[in-house]
Coordinates of C-alpha atoms and ligand atoms in Angstrom, one line a residue:
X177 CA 11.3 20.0 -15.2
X178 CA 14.7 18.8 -15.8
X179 CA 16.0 15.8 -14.5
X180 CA 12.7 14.7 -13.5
X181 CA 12.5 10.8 -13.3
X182 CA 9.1 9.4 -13.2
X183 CA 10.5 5.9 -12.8
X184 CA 12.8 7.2 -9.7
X185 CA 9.3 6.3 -7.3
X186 CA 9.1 3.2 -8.3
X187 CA 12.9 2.0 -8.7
X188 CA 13.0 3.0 -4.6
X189 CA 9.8 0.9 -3.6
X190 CA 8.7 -2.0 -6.0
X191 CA 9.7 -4.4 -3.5
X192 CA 8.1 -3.0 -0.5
X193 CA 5.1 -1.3 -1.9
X194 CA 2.5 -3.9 -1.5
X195 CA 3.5 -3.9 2.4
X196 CA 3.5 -0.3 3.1
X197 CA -0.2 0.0 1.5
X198 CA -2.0 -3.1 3.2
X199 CA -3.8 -0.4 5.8
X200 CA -5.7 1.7 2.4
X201 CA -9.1 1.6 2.1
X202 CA -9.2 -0.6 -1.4
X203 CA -12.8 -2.3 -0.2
X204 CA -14.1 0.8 -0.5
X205 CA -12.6 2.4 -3.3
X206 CA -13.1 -0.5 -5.9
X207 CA -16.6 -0.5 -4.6
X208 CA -16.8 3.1 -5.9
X209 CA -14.9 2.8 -9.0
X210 CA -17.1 -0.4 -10.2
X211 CA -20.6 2.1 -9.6
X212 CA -18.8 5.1 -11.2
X213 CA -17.4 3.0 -14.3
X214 CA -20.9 1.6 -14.9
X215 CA -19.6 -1.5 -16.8
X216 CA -16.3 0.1 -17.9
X217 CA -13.6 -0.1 -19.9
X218 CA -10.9 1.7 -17.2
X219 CA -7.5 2.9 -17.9
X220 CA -5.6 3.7 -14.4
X221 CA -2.8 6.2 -14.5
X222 CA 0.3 4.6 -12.3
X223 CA -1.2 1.5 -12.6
X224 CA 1.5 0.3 -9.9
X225 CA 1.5 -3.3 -8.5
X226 CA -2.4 -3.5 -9.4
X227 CA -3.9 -2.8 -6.3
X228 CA -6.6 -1.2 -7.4
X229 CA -6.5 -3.1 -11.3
X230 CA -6.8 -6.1 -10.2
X231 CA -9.4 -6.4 -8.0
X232 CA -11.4 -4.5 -10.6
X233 CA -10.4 -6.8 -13.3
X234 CA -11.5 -9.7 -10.3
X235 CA -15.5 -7.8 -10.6
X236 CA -15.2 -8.4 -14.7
X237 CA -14.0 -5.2 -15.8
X238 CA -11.5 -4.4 -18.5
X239 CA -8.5 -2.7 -17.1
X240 CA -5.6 -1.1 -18.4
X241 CA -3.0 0.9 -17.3
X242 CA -0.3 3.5 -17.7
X243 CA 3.3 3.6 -15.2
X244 CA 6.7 5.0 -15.7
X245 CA 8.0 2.0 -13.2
X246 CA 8.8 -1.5 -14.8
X247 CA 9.7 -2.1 -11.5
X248 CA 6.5 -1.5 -10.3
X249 CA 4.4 -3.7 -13.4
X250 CA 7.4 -6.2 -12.3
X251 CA 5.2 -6.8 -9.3
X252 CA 2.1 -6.5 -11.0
X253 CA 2.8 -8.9 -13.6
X254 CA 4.1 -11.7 -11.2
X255 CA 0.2 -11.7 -9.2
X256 CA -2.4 -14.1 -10.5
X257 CA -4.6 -12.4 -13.1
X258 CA -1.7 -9.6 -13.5
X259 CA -0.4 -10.6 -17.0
X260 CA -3.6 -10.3 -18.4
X261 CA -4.0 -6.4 -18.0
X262 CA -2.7 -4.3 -20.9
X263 CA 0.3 -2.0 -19.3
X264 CA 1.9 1.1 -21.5
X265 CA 5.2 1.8 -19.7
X266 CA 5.7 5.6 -19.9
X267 CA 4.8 8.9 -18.5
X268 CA 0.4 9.3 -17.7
X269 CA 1.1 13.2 -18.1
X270 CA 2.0 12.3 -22.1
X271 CA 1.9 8.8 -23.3
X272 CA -0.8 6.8 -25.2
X273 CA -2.9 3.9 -24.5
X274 CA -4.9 1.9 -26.7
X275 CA -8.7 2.8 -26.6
X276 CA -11.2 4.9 -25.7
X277 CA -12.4 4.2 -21.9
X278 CA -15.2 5.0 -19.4
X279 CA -13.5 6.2 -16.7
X280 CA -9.5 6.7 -15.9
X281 CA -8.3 6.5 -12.7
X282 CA -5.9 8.5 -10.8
X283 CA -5.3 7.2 -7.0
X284 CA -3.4 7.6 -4.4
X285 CA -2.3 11.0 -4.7
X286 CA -0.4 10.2 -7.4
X287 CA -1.3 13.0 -9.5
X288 CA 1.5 15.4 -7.2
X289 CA 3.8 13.2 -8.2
X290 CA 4.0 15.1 -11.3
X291 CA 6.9 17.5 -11.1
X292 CA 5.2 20.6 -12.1
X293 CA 1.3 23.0 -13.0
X294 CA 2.3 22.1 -16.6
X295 CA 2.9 18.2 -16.3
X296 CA -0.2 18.2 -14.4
X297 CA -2.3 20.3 -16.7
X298 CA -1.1 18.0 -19.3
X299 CA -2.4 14.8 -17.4
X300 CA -5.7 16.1 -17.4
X301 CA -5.9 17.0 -21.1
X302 CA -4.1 13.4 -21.7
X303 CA -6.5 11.9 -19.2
X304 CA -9.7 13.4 -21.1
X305 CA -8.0 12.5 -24.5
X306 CA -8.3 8.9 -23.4
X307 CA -12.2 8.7 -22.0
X308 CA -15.3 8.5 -24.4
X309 CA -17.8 11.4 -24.1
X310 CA -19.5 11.8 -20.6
X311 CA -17.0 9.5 -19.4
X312 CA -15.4 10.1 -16.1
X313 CA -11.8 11.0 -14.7
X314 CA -11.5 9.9 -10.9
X315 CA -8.9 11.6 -8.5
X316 CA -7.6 11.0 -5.3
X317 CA -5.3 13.2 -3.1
X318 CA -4.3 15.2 0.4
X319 CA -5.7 18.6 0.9
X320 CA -2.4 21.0 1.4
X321 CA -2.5 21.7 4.9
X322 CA 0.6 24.3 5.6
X323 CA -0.1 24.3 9.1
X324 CA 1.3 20.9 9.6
X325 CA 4.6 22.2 9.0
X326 CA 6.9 24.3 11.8
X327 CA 9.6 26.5 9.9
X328 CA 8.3 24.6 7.0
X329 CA 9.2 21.2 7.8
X330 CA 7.8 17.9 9.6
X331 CA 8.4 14.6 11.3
X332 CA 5.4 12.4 11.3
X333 CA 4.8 9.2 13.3
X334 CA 3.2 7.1 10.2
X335 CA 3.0 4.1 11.5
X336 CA 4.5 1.3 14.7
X337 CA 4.3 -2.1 15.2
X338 CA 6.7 -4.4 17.0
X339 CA 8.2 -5.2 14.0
X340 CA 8.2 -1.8 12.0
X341 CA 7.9 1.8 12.1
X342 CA 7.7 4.2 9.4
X343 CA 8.0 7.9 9.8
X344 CA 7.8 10.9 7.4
X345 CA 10.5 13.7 7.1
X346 CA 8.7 16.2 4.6
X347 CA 10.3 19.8 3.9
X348 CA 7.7 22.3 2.4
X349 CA 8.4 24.8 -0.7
X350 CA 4.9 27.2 -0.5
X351 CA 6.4 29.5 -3.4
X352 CA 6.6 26.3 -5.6
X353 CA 3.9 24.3 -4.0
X354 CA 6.6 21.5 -3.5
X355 CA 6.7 19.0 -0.6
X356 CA 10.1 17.2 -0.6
X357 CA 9.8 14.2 1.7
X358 CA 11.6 11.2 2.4
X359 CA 9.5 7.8 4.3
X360 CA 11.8 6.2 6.7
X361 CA 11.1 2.5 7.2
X362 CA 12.7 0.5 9.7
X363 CA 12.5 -3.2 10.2
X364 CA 14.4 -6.0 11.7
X365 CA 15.8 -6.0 8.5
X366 CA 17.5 -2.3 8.6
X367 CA 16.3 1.0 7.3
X368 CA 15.2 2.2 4.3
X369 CA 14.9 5.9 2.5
X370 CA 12.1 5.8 0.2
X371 CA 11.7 9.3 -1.7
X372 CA 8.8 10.3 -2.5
X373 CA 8.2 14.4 -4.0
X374 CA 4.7 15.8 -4.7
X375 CA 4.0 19.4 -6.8
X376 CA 0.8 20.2 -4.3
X377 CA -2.2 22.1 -5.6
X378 CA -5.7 22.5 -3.8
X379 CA -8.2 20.8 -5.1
X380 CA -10.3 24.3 -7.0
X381 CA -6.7 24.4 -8.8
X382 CA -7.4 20.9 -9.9
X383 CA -11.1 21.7 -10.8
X384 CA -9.8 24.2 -13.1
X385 CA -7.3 21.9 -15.1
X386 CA -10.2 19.8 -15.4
X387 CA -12.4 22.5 -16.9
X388 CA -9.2 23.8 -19.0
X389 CA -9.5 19.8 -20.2
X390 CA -13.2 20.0 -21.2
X391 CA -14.2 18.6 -17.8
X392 CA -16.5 19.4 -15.2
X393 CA -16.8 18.0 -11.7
X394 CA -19.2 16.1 -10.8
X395 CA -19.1 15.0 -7.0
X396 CA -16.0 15.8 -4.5
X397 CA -16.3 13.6 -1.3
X398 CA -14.2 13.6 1.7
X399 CA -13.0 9.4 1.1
X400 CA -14.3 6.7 -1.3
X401 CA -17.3 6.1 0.9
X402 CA -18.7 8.8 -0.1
X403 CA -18.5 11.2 2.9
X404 CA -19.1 14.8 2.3
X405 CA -16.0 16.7 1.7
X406 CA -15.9 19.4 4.4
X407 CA -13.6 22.4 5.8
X408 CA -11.8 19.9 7.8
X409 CA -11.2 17.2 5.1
X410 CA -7.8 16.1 4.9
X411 CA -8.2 14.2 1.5
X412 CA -10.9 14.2 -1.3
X413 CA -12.1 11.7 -3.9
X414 CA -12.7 14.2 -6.9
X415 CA -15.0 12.8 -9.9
X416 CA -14.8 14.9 -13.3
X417 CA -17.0 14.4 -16.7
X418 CA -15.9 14.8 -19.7
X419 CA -18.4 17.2 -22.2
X420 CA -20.4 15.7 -24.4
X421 CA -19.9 17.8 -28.0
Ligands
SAM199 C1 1.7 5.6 -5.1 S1 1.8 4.5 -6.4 C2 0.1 4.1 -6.7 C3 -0.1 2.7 -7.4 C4 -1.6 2.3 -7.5 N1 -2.3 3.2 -8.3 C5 -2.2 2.2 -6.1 O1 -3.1 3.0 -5.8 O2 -1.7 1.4 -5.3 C6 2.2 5.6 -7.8 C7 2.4 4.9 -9.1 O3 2.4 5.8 -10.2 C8 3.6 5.7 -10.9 N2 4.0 7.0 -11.5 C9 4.4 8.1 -10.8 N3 4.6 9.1 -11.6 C10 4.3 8.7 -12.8 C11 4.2 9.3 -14.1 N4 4.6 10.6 -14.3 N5 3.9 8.5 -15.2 C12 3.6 7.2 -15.0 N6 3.6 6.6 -13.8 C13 3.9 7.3 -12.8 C14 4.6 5.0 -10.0 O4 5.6 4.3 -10.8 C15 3.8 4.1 -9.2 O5 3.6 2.9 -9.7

């Protein structure tokens, strides 16, 4: 897509990021990726500011990572432990790391962020080009719910605290599944936009860029503790195996 900046995400938020993430549920979802892994290596796509890397690295893992955002591996690489994990700044639908690994990582909805079906077709074929036979690709993302939206747009409530309140103005494309939204974040410090787009898909249309990768799912749950994934899940953890040949 033209223009696209994968970098533009984390330019807006580097310096926030770690705040605005403290109420995720990384207990649990290291937990899963250390069983799923079953001794490693990992490569996470958007590595980020490591809040997922580094813990894993902290339960003797070998980590690496991909992210478009020196901003973002800015933050990373200024945490204890954080200049230690191999980072390839680029784009995860496209660029290289070193190795061959036993499972990649894909969190925090960060596959939408990938501007278009193509980009995203092409992660998956980069992600299994980057995992040894029988090695697994781990997603996690929203389930599109339209509803949400009146005259295709919202105002969410994400969170409030005496001391800062964050809501969501998100605009909804159905045609193009594209959801344009912009976090509002207001502290006693002022307000802050911080953009964030996402190229939607249901998770069957990400089942079948997995099997259009060589992959085949393996478990869907509705959260990394493992819940079952049901009609009214709002998010799934999605596990894929690469074919052995
Ligand atoms: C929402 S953050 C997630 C960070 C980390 N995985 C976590 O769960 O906290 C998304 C990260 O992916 C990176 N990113 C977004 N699109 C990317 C792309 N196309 N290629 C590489 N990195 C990308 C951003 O720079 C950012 O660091």
């Amino acid at each position: 897509m033209g223009g696209f900046d994968a970098s533009a995400y984390g330019r807006a938020i580097a310096d926030v990021y770690d705040e605005m993430v403290e109420h995720l549920p990384t207990g649990p979802a290291v937990e899963r990726v250390v069983r799923l892994a079953e001794g490693g290596p990992i490569l996470e796509f958007g590595i980020g500011t490591g809040r997922l890397a580094l813990p894993l690295a902290a339960r003797g893992l070998a980590v690496s990572g991909i992210d478009a955002s020196p901003d973002m591996v800015a933050v990373l690489r200024g945490k204890p432990g954080g200049d230690r994990i191999p980072v390839t700044i680029g784009d995860f639908s496209e660029v290289r790391a070193e190795g061959r690994f036993a499972l990649v990582l894909l969190a925090f909805n960060t596959v939408f962020a990938l501007p278009s079906q193509d980009a995203q077709v092409r992660c998956f074929h980069n992600a299994a080009a980057h995992l040894r036979p029988g090695g697994r690709f781990v997603i996690e993302a929203w389930v599109p719910d339209p509803t949400a939206f009146h005259d295709r747009t919202s105002l969410r409530l994400l969170s409030l605290s005496d001391d800062e309140v964050v809501v969501e103005a998100a605009r909804l494309s159905p045609a193009e599944q594209f959801m344009h939204t912009t976090r509002l974040r207001m502290t006693p410090d002022g307000l802050r936009l911080l953009p964030a787009n996402h190229r939607y898909a249901w998770p069957c249309e990400l089942d079948l860029m997995a099997r259009l990768a060589g992959m085949r799912r393996e478990h869907r749950w509705a959260d990394w503790s493992g819940a079952p994934f049901t009609d009214d899940s709002r998010a799934h953890v999605s596990v894929y195996r690469l074919l052995e040949s």
